[in-house]
Short mmCIF file of C-alpha atoms and ligand atoms in Angstrom, two decimals:
data_model
loop_
_atom_site.label_atom_id
_atom_site.label_comp_id
_atom_site.label_asym_id
_atom_site.label_seq_id
_atom_site.Cartn_x
_atom_site.Cartn_y
_atom_site.Cartn_z
CA MET R 1 83.06 105.80 98.32
CA LYS R 2 83.78 106.98 101.76
CA ILE R 3 81.57 105.23 104.23
CA CYS R 4 81.54 105.05 108.14
CA ILE R 5 79.90 102.32 110.11
CA VAL R 6 78.99 103.05 113.69
CA GLY R 7 78.87 99.79 115.73
CA THR R 8 81.68 97.26 115.09
CA GLY R 9 80.06 94.12 116.28
CA TYR R 10 79.26 90.88 114.31
CA VAL R 11 77.34 92.86 111.77
CA GLY R 12 79.30 96.26 111.64
CA LEU R 13 82.61 94.60 111.42
CA VAL R 14 81.63 92.10 108.75
CA ALA R 15 79.75 94.65 106.69
CA GLY R 16 82.64 97.20 107.02
CA THR R 17 85.28 94.60 106.03
CA CYS R 18 83.22 93.26 103.06
CA LEU R 19 82.48 96.85 101.80
CA ALA R 20 86.18 97.68 102.09
CA ASP R 21 86.99 94.56 100.10
CA LEU R 22 84.54 95.77 97.37
CA GLY R 23 86.69 98.86 97.04
CA HIS R 24 85.01 101.36 99.44
CA PHE R 25 86.90 103.45 102.03
CA ILE R 26 85.59 102.25 105.35
CA THR R 27 85.94 103.70 108.95
CA CYS R 28 84.39 101.30 111.61
CA ILE R 29 83.47 103.21 114.75
CA ASP R 30 82.81 101.80 118.15
CA ASN R 31 82.53 103.32 121.70
CA ASN R 32 84.29 100.22 123.12
CA ALA R 33 87.86 101.41 123.25
CA GLU R 34 89.19 98.05 124.06
CA LYS R 35 87.67 96.57 120.89
CA ILE R 36 88.96 99.36 118.67
CA ASP R 37 92.49 99.30 120.30
CA GLY R 38 92.47 95.40 119.69
CA LEU R 39 91.40 95.82 116.09
CA THR R 40 93.98 98.58 115.50
CA ALA R 41 96.59 96.21 116.81
CA GLY R 42 95.39 93.38 114.54
CA LYS R 43 93.24 91.45 117.08
CA VAL R 44 89.93 90.29 115.76
CA PRO R 45 87.30 90.36 118.69
CA ILE R 46 85.09 87.65 117.19
CA TYR R 47 85.47 84.20 115.68
CA GLU R 48 84.01 84.32 112.17
CA PRO R 49 85.58 82.21 109.55
CA GLY R 50 87.53 84.07 106.90
CA LEU R 51 87.07 87.51 108.53
CA GLU R 52 90.59 87.90 109.88
CA HIS R 53 92.12 87.35 106.50
CA LEU R 54 89.91 90.03 104.90
CA ILE R 55 90.60 92.52 107.71
CA VAL R 56 94.32 92.14 107.43
CA ARG R 57 94.23 92.67 103.66
CA ASN R 58 91.95 95.73 103.75
CA VAL R 59 93.79 97.33 106.62
CA ARG R 60 97.09 96.75 104.70
CA GLU R 61 95.56 98.36 101.50
CA LYS R 62 94.39 101.32 103.60
CA ARG R 63 90.69 100.87 102.86
CA LEU R 64 89.72 99.80 106.41
CA HIS R 65 90.26 101.89 109.49
CA PHE R 66 89.02 101.67 113.05
CA THR R 67 88.32 104.46 115.53
CA THR R 68 86.27 105.50 118.70
CA ASP R 69 86.14 109.02 117.36
CA ALA R 70 82.80 109.28 115.47
CA ILE R 71 82.76 112.93 114.54
CA PRO R 72 85.64 113.22 112.17
CA ALA R 73 84.75 109.80 110.51
CA ILE R 74 81.21 111.05 110.00
CA GLN R 75 82.37 114.31 108.66
CA GLN R 76 84.61 112.52 106.04
CA SER R 77 81.82 110.12 104.75
CA VAL R 78 79.04 110.47 102.31
CA VAL R 79 77.14 107.46 103.79
CA ALA R 80 76.96 106.50 107.53
CA TYR R 81 75.70 103.08 108.49
CA ILE R 82 74.16 102.42 111.98
CA ALA R 83 74.88 98.85 113.06
CA VAL R 84 74.73 98.97 116.91
CA GLY R 85 72.92 96.35 118.93
CA THR R 86 69.12 96.48 119.36
CA PRO R 87 68.70 94.03 122.29
CA SER R 88 65.37 93.06 123.98
CA GLY R 89 64.14 95.78 126.47
CA ALA R 90 62.38 94.72 129.74
CA ASP R 91 59.01 94.50 128.01
CA GLY R 92 60.39 92.49 124.95
CA SER R 93 60.39 95.36 122.70
CA ALA R 94 63.62 96.24 120.89
CA ASP R 95 65.78 98.73 122.83
CA LEU R 96 66.55 101.39 120.48
CA SER R 97 68.54 103.72 122.78
CA GLY R 98 71.85 102.90 120.93
CA VAL R 99 70.28 103.58 117.54
CA PHE R 100 68.95 106.90 118.71
CA ALA R 101 72.10 107.92 120.36
CA VAL R 102 73.99 107.33 117.14
CA ALA R 103 71.36 109.23 115.13
CA LYS R 104 71.86 112.24 117.49
CA THR R 105 75.71 112.02 117.03
CA ILE R 106 75.30 111.81 113.33
CA GLY R 107 72.95 114.82 113.16
CA GLU R 108 75.28 116.97 115.42
CA ALA R 109 78.45 115.86 113.57
CA MET R 110 77.40 116.01 109.85
CA ASN R 111 78.80 119.00 107.94
CA GLY R 112 77.29 118.22 104.50
CA PRO R 113 74.87 116.00 102.81
CA LEU R 114 74.72 112.46 104.11
CA THR R 115 72.85 109.18 103.49
CA VAL R 116 72.12 107.31 106.79
CA VAL R 117 71.70 103.70 106.47
CA ILE R 118 70.12 101.78 109.31
CA LYS R 119 71.67 98.15 109.30
CA SER R 120 70.64 97.21 112.80
CA THR R 121 67.40 95.24 113.12
CA VAL R 122 64.76 97.87 114.11
CA PRO R 123 60.93 97.90 114.40
CA VAL R 124 58.58 99.39 111.93
CA GLY R 125 58.68 103.31 112.19
CA THR R 126 62.22 103.52 113.43
CA ALA R 127 63.50 105.16 110.23
CA ASP R 128 60.96 107.94 110.74
CA LYS R 129 62.14 108.49 114.31
CA VAL R 130 65.82 108.50 113.29
CA ARG R 131 64.84 110.97 110.56
CA ALA R 132 63.26 113.22 113.20
CA ILE R 133 66.29 113.05 115.52
CA ILE R 134 68.77 113.94 112.81
CA ALA R 135 66.45 116.76 111.49
CA GLU R 136 66.42 118.25 114.88
CA ALA R 137 70.10 118.60 115.03
CA THR R 138 71.06 119.57 111.47
CA GLU R 139 70.32 121.93 108.59
CA HIS R 140 72.11 119.74 106.06
CA GLU R 141 70.43 117.53 103.57
CA PHE R 142 70.08 113.82 104.41
CA ASP R 143 68.06 110.70 103.76
CA VAL R 144 67.42 107.66 105.96
CA VAL R 145 67.70 104.25 104.45
CA SER R 146 66.39 100.93 106.05
CA ASN R 147 68.79 98.17 104.99
CA PRO R 148 68.35 95.19 107.23
CA GLU R 149 71.15 92.60 107.31
CA PHE R 150 70.36 88.87 106.76
CA LEU R 151 73.81 87.53 107.30
CA LYS R 152 74.24 84.31 109.50
CA GLU R 153 77.03 84.19 112.01
CA GLY R 154 79.41 81.39 110.90
CA ALA R 155 78.88 82.08 107.28
CA ALA R 156 78.79 85.92 107.53
CA ILE R 157 81.28 86.70 104.86
CA ASP R 158 79.63 84.50 102.20
CA ASP R 159 76.29 85.68 103.15
CA PHE R 160 77.33 89.39 102.97
CA MET R 161 79.17 88.88 99.62
CA LYS R 162 76.62 86.54 97.95
CA PRO R 163 73.31 87.62 99.45
CA ASP R 164 69.94 85.99 98.46
CA ARG R 165 68.79 89.59 98.22
CA ILE R 166 69.40 93.07 99.43
CA VAL R 167 66.46 94.87 100.94
CA VAL R 168 66.63 98.60 100.64
CA GLY R 169 63.86 100.84 102.07
CA CYS R 170 64.00 104.37 100.81
CA SER R 171 61.91 106.77 98.63
CA LYS R 172 64.21 109.23 96.88
CA PRO R 173 65.53 108.12 93.48
CA GLU R 174 68.95 109.61 94.22
CA THR R 175 69.15 107.66 97.36
CA GLN R 176 68.30 104.45 95.40
CA GLU R 177 71.07 105.39 93.05
CA MET R 178 73.56 105.70 95.89
CA MET R 179 72.60 102.31 97.30
CA ASN R 180 72.74 100.77 93.89
CA ARG R 181 76.38 102.06 93.63
CA ILE R 182 77.40 100.70 96.98
CA TYR R 183 75.96 97.19 96.36
CA ALA R 184 76.46 96.95 92.52
CA PRO R 185 79.46 94.64 92.87
CA LEU R 186 77.31 92.12 94.74
CA MET R 187 74.59 92.09 92.08
CA ARG R 188 76.46 90.56 89.26
CA THR R 189 74.51 87.24 89.80
CA SER R 190 70.88 87.50 89.21
CA LYS R 191 70.13 88.15 92.92
CA PRO R 192 68.03 91.35 93.28
CA ILE R 193 68.30 94.55 95.26
CA LEU R 194 64.64 94.90 96.46
CA PHE R 195 63.74 98.59 96.70
CA MET R 196 60.73 99.34 98.90
CA ASP R 197 59.45 101.89 101.42
CA ASN R 198 61.22 102.09 104.82
CA ARG R 199 58.43 100.40 106.83
CA SER R 200 58.25 97.38 104.54
CA ALA R 201 62.03 96.92 104.71
CA GLU R 202 61.94 97.13 108.40
CA LEU R 203 59.13 94.55 108.66
CA SER R 204 60.88 92.27 106.14
CA LYS R 205 63.75 91.53 108.54
CA TYR R 206 61.41 90.54 111.37
CA ALA R 207 59.11 88.52 109.02
CA ALA R 208 62.18 86.55 107.88
CA ASN R 209 63.53 85.78 111.31
CA ALA R 210 60.09 85.01 112.77
CA PHE R 211 59.32 82.55 110.00
CA LEU R 212 62.69 80.73 110.39
CA ALA R 213 62.08 80.57 114.16
CA THR R 214 58.57 79.22 113.33
CA ARG R 215 60.03 76.49 111.21
CA ILE R 216 62.32 75.36 114.03
CA SER R 217 59.58 75.31 116.63
CA PHE R 218 57.23 73.54 114.19
CA ILE R 219 59.64 70.60 113.55
CA ASN R 220 60.43 70.59 117.24
CA GLU R 221 56.73 70.03 117.98
CA ILE R 222 56.57 67.34 115.39
CA ALA R 223 59.64 65.77 117.12
CA LYS R 224 57.80 65.74 120.40
CA LEU R 225 54.72 64.07 118.78
CA CYS R 226 57.14 61.48 117.21
CA GLU R 227 58.15 60.46 120.63
CA SER R 228 54.55 60.03 121.80
CA VAL R 229 53.50 57.96 118.81
CA GLY R 230 56.68 55.91 118.10
CA ALA R 231 57.72 57.73 114.78
CA ASP R 232 61.23 58.92 113.91
CA VAL R 233 61.48 62.60 113.16
CA GLU R 234 64.43 62.14 111.04
CA HIS R 235 62.26 60.23 108.62
CA VAL R 236 59.34 62.63 109.05
CA ARG R 237 61.65 65.51 108.42
CA ARG R 238 62.69 64.17 105.08
CA GLY R 239 59.29 62.79 104.29
CA ALA R 240 57.75 66.24 104.67
CA GLY R 241 60.73 68.51 103.79
CA SER R 242 61.40 66.85 100.47
CA ASP R 243 58.38 68.63 99.18
CA SER R 244 59.83 71.48 97.24
CA ARG R 245 57.36 73.88 98.74
CA ILE R 246 58.74 73.03 102.25
CA GLY R 247 62.46 72.28 101.73
CA LEU R 248 64.86 70.57 103.99
CA ARG R 249 66.97 73.54 104.91
CA PHE R 250 66.40 74.98 108.36
CA PHE R 251 64.12 72.11 109.13
CA PHE R 252 66.03 70.32 111.85
CA PRO R 253 64.86 69.30 115.33
CA GLY R 254 67.13 70.12 118.21
CA ILE R 255 67.16 71.52 121.67
CA GLY R 256 65.86 74.98 120.78
CA TYR R 257 67.05 77.99 118.86
CA GLY R 258 69.19 80.67 120.43
CA GLY R 259 71.51 83.51 119.40
CA SER R 260 71.46 87.20 119.31
CA CYS R 261 68.63 87.51 116.82
CA PHE R 262 65.88 84.89 116.86
CA PRO R 263 64.74 85.20 120.44
CA LYS R 264 64.85 89.02 120.56
CA ASP R 265 63.41 89.48 117.08
CA VAL R 266 60.44 87.20 117.84
CA LYS R 267 59.78 89.09 120.95
CA ALA R 268 60.08 92.57 119.33
CA LEU R 269 57.75 91.47 116.51
CA MET R 270 55.26 90.35 119.06
CA THR R 271 55.34 93.63 120.82
CA THR R 272 55.04 95.61 117.53
CA ALA R 273 52.02 93.44 116.45
CA GLU R 274 50.38 93.92 119.97
CA GLN R 275 51.04 97.71 119.82
CA ALA R 276 49.53 97.81 116.36
CA GLY R 277 46.42 96.00 117.58
CA SER R 278 47.16 92.99 115.43
CA PRO R 279 48.76 90.42 117.83
CA MET R 280 50.48 87.46 116.27
CA GLN R 281 49.19 84.43 118.09
CA ILE R 282 51.34 81.98 116.15
CA LEU R 283 54.49 83.68 117.83
CA ASP R 284 53.14 83.05 121.32
CA ALA R 285 53.37 79.31 120.46
CA VAL R 286 56.77 79.64 118.73
CA GLU R 287 58.35 81.18 121.77
CA SER R 288 56.82 78.84 124.39
CA VAL R 289 57.64 75.71 122.26
CA ASN R 290 61.29 76.98 122.13
CA ALA R 291 61.48 77.76 125.88
CA ASN R 292 60.31 74.16 126.50
CA GLN R 293 62.58 72.71 123.95
CA LYS R 294 65.62 74.23 125.72
CA LYS R 295 64.58 72.15 128.86
CA LEU R 296 63.92 69.01 126.88
CA PHE R 297 67.24 67.27 127.85
CA ILE R 298 66.93 68.33 131.47
CA GLU R 299 63.68 66.37 131.53
CA LYS R 300 65.30 63.43 129.62
CA ILE R 301 68.20 63.39 131.99
CA GLU R 302 65.87 63.47 135.07
CA THR R 303 63.92 60.62 133.69
CA ARG R 304 67.15 58.61 133.23
CA PHE R 305 69.04 59.55 136.39
CA GLY R 306 66.45 61.05 138.79
CA SER R 307 66.01 64.63 139.86
CA ASP R 308 69.05 64.49 142.22
CA LEU R 309 72.10 64.48 140.00
CA SER R 310 74.68 65.06 142.84
CA GLY R 311 77.70 62.87 142.43
CA LEU R 312 77.18 62.65 138.70
CA CYS R 313 79.40 64.30 136.06
CA PHE R 314 78.25 65.25 132.62
CA ALA R 315 80.34 66.23 129.54
CA VAL R 316 78.88 68.87 127.33
CA TRP R 317 80.24 69.19 123.72
CA GLY R 318 79.46 72.42 122.16
CA LEU R 319 78.70 75.77 123.92
CA SER R 320 78.04 78.38 121.31
CA PHE R 321 74.41 78.74 120.12
CA LYS R 322 75.46 77.14 116.79
CA PRO R 323 78.53 75.90 115.14
CA GLN R 324 81.17 78.21 113.49
CA THR R 325 80.66 81.07 115.94
CA ASP R 326 81.87 81.88 119.42
CA ASP R 327 78.52 83.67 120.09
CA MET R 328 76.96 82.52 123.42
CA ARG R 329 73.89 84.81 123.52
CA GLU R 330 70.81 82.84 124.46
CA ALA R 331 72.68 79.60 123.76
CA PRO R 332 70.66 76.41 124.76
CA SER R 333 74.02 75.14 126.39
CA VAL R 334 73.51 77.71 129.17
CA VAL R 335 69.98 76.52 130.05
CA LEU R 336 71.11 72.93 129.98
CA ILE R 337 74.20 73.41 132.16
CA ASN R 338 72.38 75.53 134.60
CA GLY R 339 69.67 72.89 134.91
CA LEU R 340 72.49 70.21 135.53
CA LEU R 341 74.23 72.34 138.10
CA GLU R 342 70.96 73.17 139.92
CA ARG R 343 70.37 69.47 140.34
CA GLY R 344 73.74 68.85 141.81
CA ALA R 345 75.71 67.54 138.80
CA THR R 346 79.12 68.59 137.88
CA VAL R 347 79.80 69.58 134.28
CA LYS R 348 82.91 69.35 131.98
CA ALA R 349 82.42 71.53 128.90
CA TYR R 350 84.20 71.77 125.69
CA ASP R 351 83.77 73.97 122.59
CA PRO R 352 86.29 74.52 119.69
CA GLU R 353 85.99 78.31 119.71
CA ALA R 354 83.54 79.60 122.35
CA MET R 355 85.49 78.75 125.61
CA GLU R 356 86.51 82.41 126.26
CA GLU R 357 82.94 83.75 125.63
CA ALA R 358 81.49 80.86 127.71
CA ARG R 359 83.32 81.97 130.80
CA HIS R 360 81.27 85.29 130.67
CA HIS R 361 78.10 83.19 130.91
CA LEU R 362 79.07 80.25 133.09
CA GLN R 363 81.99 81.71 135.16
CA ASP R 364 83.93 79.00 137.12
CA ARG R 365 80.77 76.87 137.81
CA VAL R 366 81.88 74.32 135.19
CA GLN R 367 85.24 72.59 134.39
CA TYR R 368 86.54 73.89 131.04
CA ALA R 369 88.07 70.78 129.21
CA ALA R 370 91.08 71.11 126.91
CA SER R 371 89.67 68.96 124.29
CA LYS R 372 86.60 66.88 123.42
CA MET R 373 88.50 63.84 124.69
CA ASP R 374 89.37 65.50 127.93
CA ALA R 375 85.68 66.40 128.42
CA VAL R 376 84.42 62.80 128.40
CA SER R 377 87.08 61.39 130.70
CA ASN R 378 85.23 59.49 133.57
CA VAL R 379 81.77 61.08 132.92
CA ASP R 380 78.39 59.49 133.47
CA ALA R 381 76.96 60.85 130.30
CA LEU R 382 77.94 62.92 127.15
CA VAL R 383 75.48 65.64 125.96
CA LEU R 384 76.00 66.90 122.38
CA VAL R 385 74.67 70.42 122.25
CA THR R 386 76.21 72.17 119.21
CA GLU R 387 77.09 70.27 116.07
CA TRP R 388 80.65 71.56 115.40
CA HIS R 389 82.38 69.60 112.60
CA GLU R 390 84.95 68.08 115.14
CA PHE R 391 82.08 66.31 116.89
CA ARG R 392 80.57 64.80 113.74
CA ASN R 393 82.72 61.67 113.53
CA PRO R 394 84.53 61.25 116.84
CA ASP R 395 86.75 58.18 117.57
CA TRP R 396 83.82 56.40 119.29
CA PRO R 397 85.88 53.49 120.76
CA GLY R 398 88.28 56.03 122.36
CA VAL R 399 85.37 58.16 123.63
CA LEU R 400 83.44 55.27 125.01
CA SER R 401 86.32 53.74 126.78
CA ALA R 402 87.04 57.11 128.44
CA MET R 403 83.47 57.48 129.75
CA LYS R 404 82.31 55.87 133.05
CA THR R 405 78.96 54.90 131.64
CA LYS R 406 78.13 55.00 127.96
CA VAL R 407 75.06 57.20 127.97
CA LEU R 408 74.66 59.79 125.19
CA PHE R 409 72.19 62.69 124.79
CA ASP R 410 72.36 63.78 121.21
CA GLY R 411 70.70 67.32 121.09
CA ARG R 412 71.10 67.73 117.36
CA ASN R 413 70.40 64.03 116.17
CA LEU R 414 73.92 64.15 114.80
CA TYR R 415 74.59 60.37 115.36
CA ASP R 416 73.37 57.14 114.09
CA PRO R 417 71.50 55.50 116.99
CA ASP R 418 71.73 51.93 115.58
CA ARG R 419 75.43 52.22 115.09
CA LEU R 420 75.96 53.60 118.60
CA ARG R 421 73.67 51.06 120.22
CA ALA R 422 75.60 48.24 118.50
CA MET R 423 78.63 49.71 120.42
CA GLY R 424 76.80 49.38 123.72
CA VAL R 425 75.74 53.07 123.92
CA GLU R 426 72.51 54.06 125.67
CA TYR R 427 71.36 56.61 123.05
CA HIS R 428 68.84 59.52 123.64
CA GLY R 429 67.98 61.87 120.71
CA VAL R 430 65.19 64.30 119.87
CA GLY R 431 62.08 62.76 118.44
CA ARG R 432 63.55 59.35 117.70
CA PRO R 433 62.23 56.16 119.14
P1 NAD T 1 77.01 93.43 118.59
O1 NAD T 1 76.56 93.50 119.97
O2 NAD T 1 77.99 92.31 118.19
O3 NAD T 1 77.78 94.87 118.12
C1 NAD T 1 77.14 96.02 118.41
C2 NAD T 1 78.38 96.96 118.53
O4 NAD T 1 77.94 98.36 118.63
C3 NAD T 1 79.19 96.75 119.85
O5 NAD T 1 80.51 96.55 119.47
C4 NAD T 1 79.09 98.03 120.66
O6 NAD T 1 80.14 98.37 121.44
C5 NAD T 1 78.68 99.12 119.56
N1 NAD T 1 77.97 100.24 120.07
C6 NAD T 1 76.83 100.29 120.84
N2 NAD T 1 76.41 101.58 121.01
C7 NAD T 1 77.29 102.35 120.28
C8 NAD T 1 77.39 103.70 120.23
N3 NAD T 1 76.53 104.67 120.64
N4 NAD T 1 78.52 104.25 119.40
C9 NAD T 1 79.48 103.34 118.89
N5 NAD T 1 79.34 102.00 119.02
C10 NAD T 1 78.23 101.49 119.77
O7 NAD T 1 75.77 93.30 117.75
P2 NAD T 1 75.41 92.62 116.31
O8 NAD T 1 75.29 91.15 116.53
O9 NAD T 1 76.56 93.10 115.34
O10 NAD T 1 74.14 93.20 115.91
C11 NAD T 1 73.95 94.57 115.44
C12 NAD T 1 72.48 94.71 114.87
O11 NAD T 1 72.48 93.82 113.74
C13 NAD T 1 71.43 94.16 115.76
O12 NAD T 1 70.29 95.03 115.44
C14 NAD T 1 71.10 92.84 115.33
O13 NAD T 1 69.82 92.38 115.58
C15 NAD T 1 71.42 92.96 113.75
N6 NAD T 1 71.71 91.69 113.16
C16 NAD T 1 72.57 90.89 113.80
C17 NAD T 1 72.99 89.67 113.11
C18 NAD T 1 73.76 88.62 113.78
O14 NAD T 1 74.04 87.55 113.23
N7 NAD T 1 74.56 89.10 114.75
C19 NAD T 1 72.42 89.33 111.89
C20 NAD T 1 71.61 90.28 111.23
C21 NAD T 1 71.17 91.49 111.97
#
C-alpha cells in the first residue's frame, strides 16, 4: 500500500520505517529540510535502538523515501498519516496548529479518495475538526481515522512491531477494512485491533498516559512517606506491586517523570476535562507531586551541603529523560542541573547518547565529560539521574578513588545502599532510610 507520513520525528520516523518493513511503500515528509537532507544522506536524526538498521534496509529496498515536498507524496498515496508534534500551548492545552496546517495541505493536495490517519496525540474532538478542514478544501472522498501511538522511546521498534493493542477510531466499515490491511501483519499474535469511535480513540491515549503518570506520582508520594516514617520504598514497592492487580512494572520511585509526552498529555487532559466541565482533580495532584519530585535532590543536596554550593563540583550521570533515548524534553536532569548552577555549583555531566541534545538545553553552562569516569574526577558528589545500562554496575573502587568526597545521590534507587556504605559511601536515595 502507498502511504505517506507527515512529520518525521520520533513517531513518524519509527512508524514509517516499521510500516515499510512490513511491505508498504512509505514516504516520510517533514518541513525540516535539514532533517530530510540528513535522512536522504543516511544520517538518522535521533538515537533509537535498532532504527538505523531498519532504515538502511528499507531505503535500499526502495520502500522508504524522505521528502520535504508534501503535495506529490500525498497525491501518490491512498493513506496519509499525520504525525507532527502537539506540544503544550501557553494555557496547557495541546497546540494543534501543526495538525491543522497538515490537514489543510492534505485537503488542498489530494486528487482522489484518501484515508487520513491521525497518529499525533490529539484531544477529543480533533478528528471532527480535521474532517472539517479537509472538507473545506476538497471535493474528493476521504475519511479521518484516530490511531494514537503508544510506543515508548528507547523501545520504539519493538513497541510498534509488537503492540499490546492498536486503537483505531473510525466509523465506516471500508475504513476499518483499510486499517485492518495496514496492521494485519502485526496482529498474528492474539493482540487486538480495538475499533471504536474517533472520540473514544482520542481519549484512550490520554487516559493511558495520565494513568501511567499517576502511578509514578503515587509511588513517589509513598517514597516521601517512607522517608518520614522510616520505611524503605524498595520493599514497599515490591510488597504492594506483587499484587497482580497492581503489578511491578512502571511502579518505580525516582526524581520525577519527564519526556515529550507525560507532562504535556497530563496538562492537555486537565484542560480538556476543565473545558468539558468535568475537571480531573487527581491530575492536579499528579502534576504538583511531579514538579516537587524534580526538585527533591536539590533539597537533599541543600540539606547536605547548605544552600550556597559555590566551590563545589557535582558529577551528573545521565541527562536524557530516560535510558535508551537521546530525548531531553522535560528531562529531570535539566531541573536538577539548573538548581545546582543557581546555587553556585559547577557541574560535570555525562550521558551515553544525549550529549549533543543536552547542549541545546544546557548550552555551555556545564562541563561535558568524555566518559562516566571523566565526570567523577575530583567531584564533591555524584548524582545518578538516568539509569542507563552503563551506570548499573560501575567499577566502584575506581569511581570512589576518583571522587574528592564519596557522596552519592541515587535518583533511581539503582544501587545497593548497604554495599556502598560498606565501601565508605555516604548514600542518599529516594524513599530509603
Ligand atoms: P517530534 O517533535 O519528534 O516530531 C515532529 C516532526 O513533525 C518534526 O520533525 C517536525 O519538523 C515535523 N513537522 C511539524 N510540522 C510540520 C508540518 N507542517 N509539515 C511537515 N512536518 C512537520 O514529535 P514526536 O515525538 O514524534 O511526536 C509526534 C506526536 O506523537 C505528538 O503528538 C506526540 O505526543 C505523539 N507521541 C509521541 C511519542 C513519543 O514517544 N515521542 C509516543 C506516542 C505519541
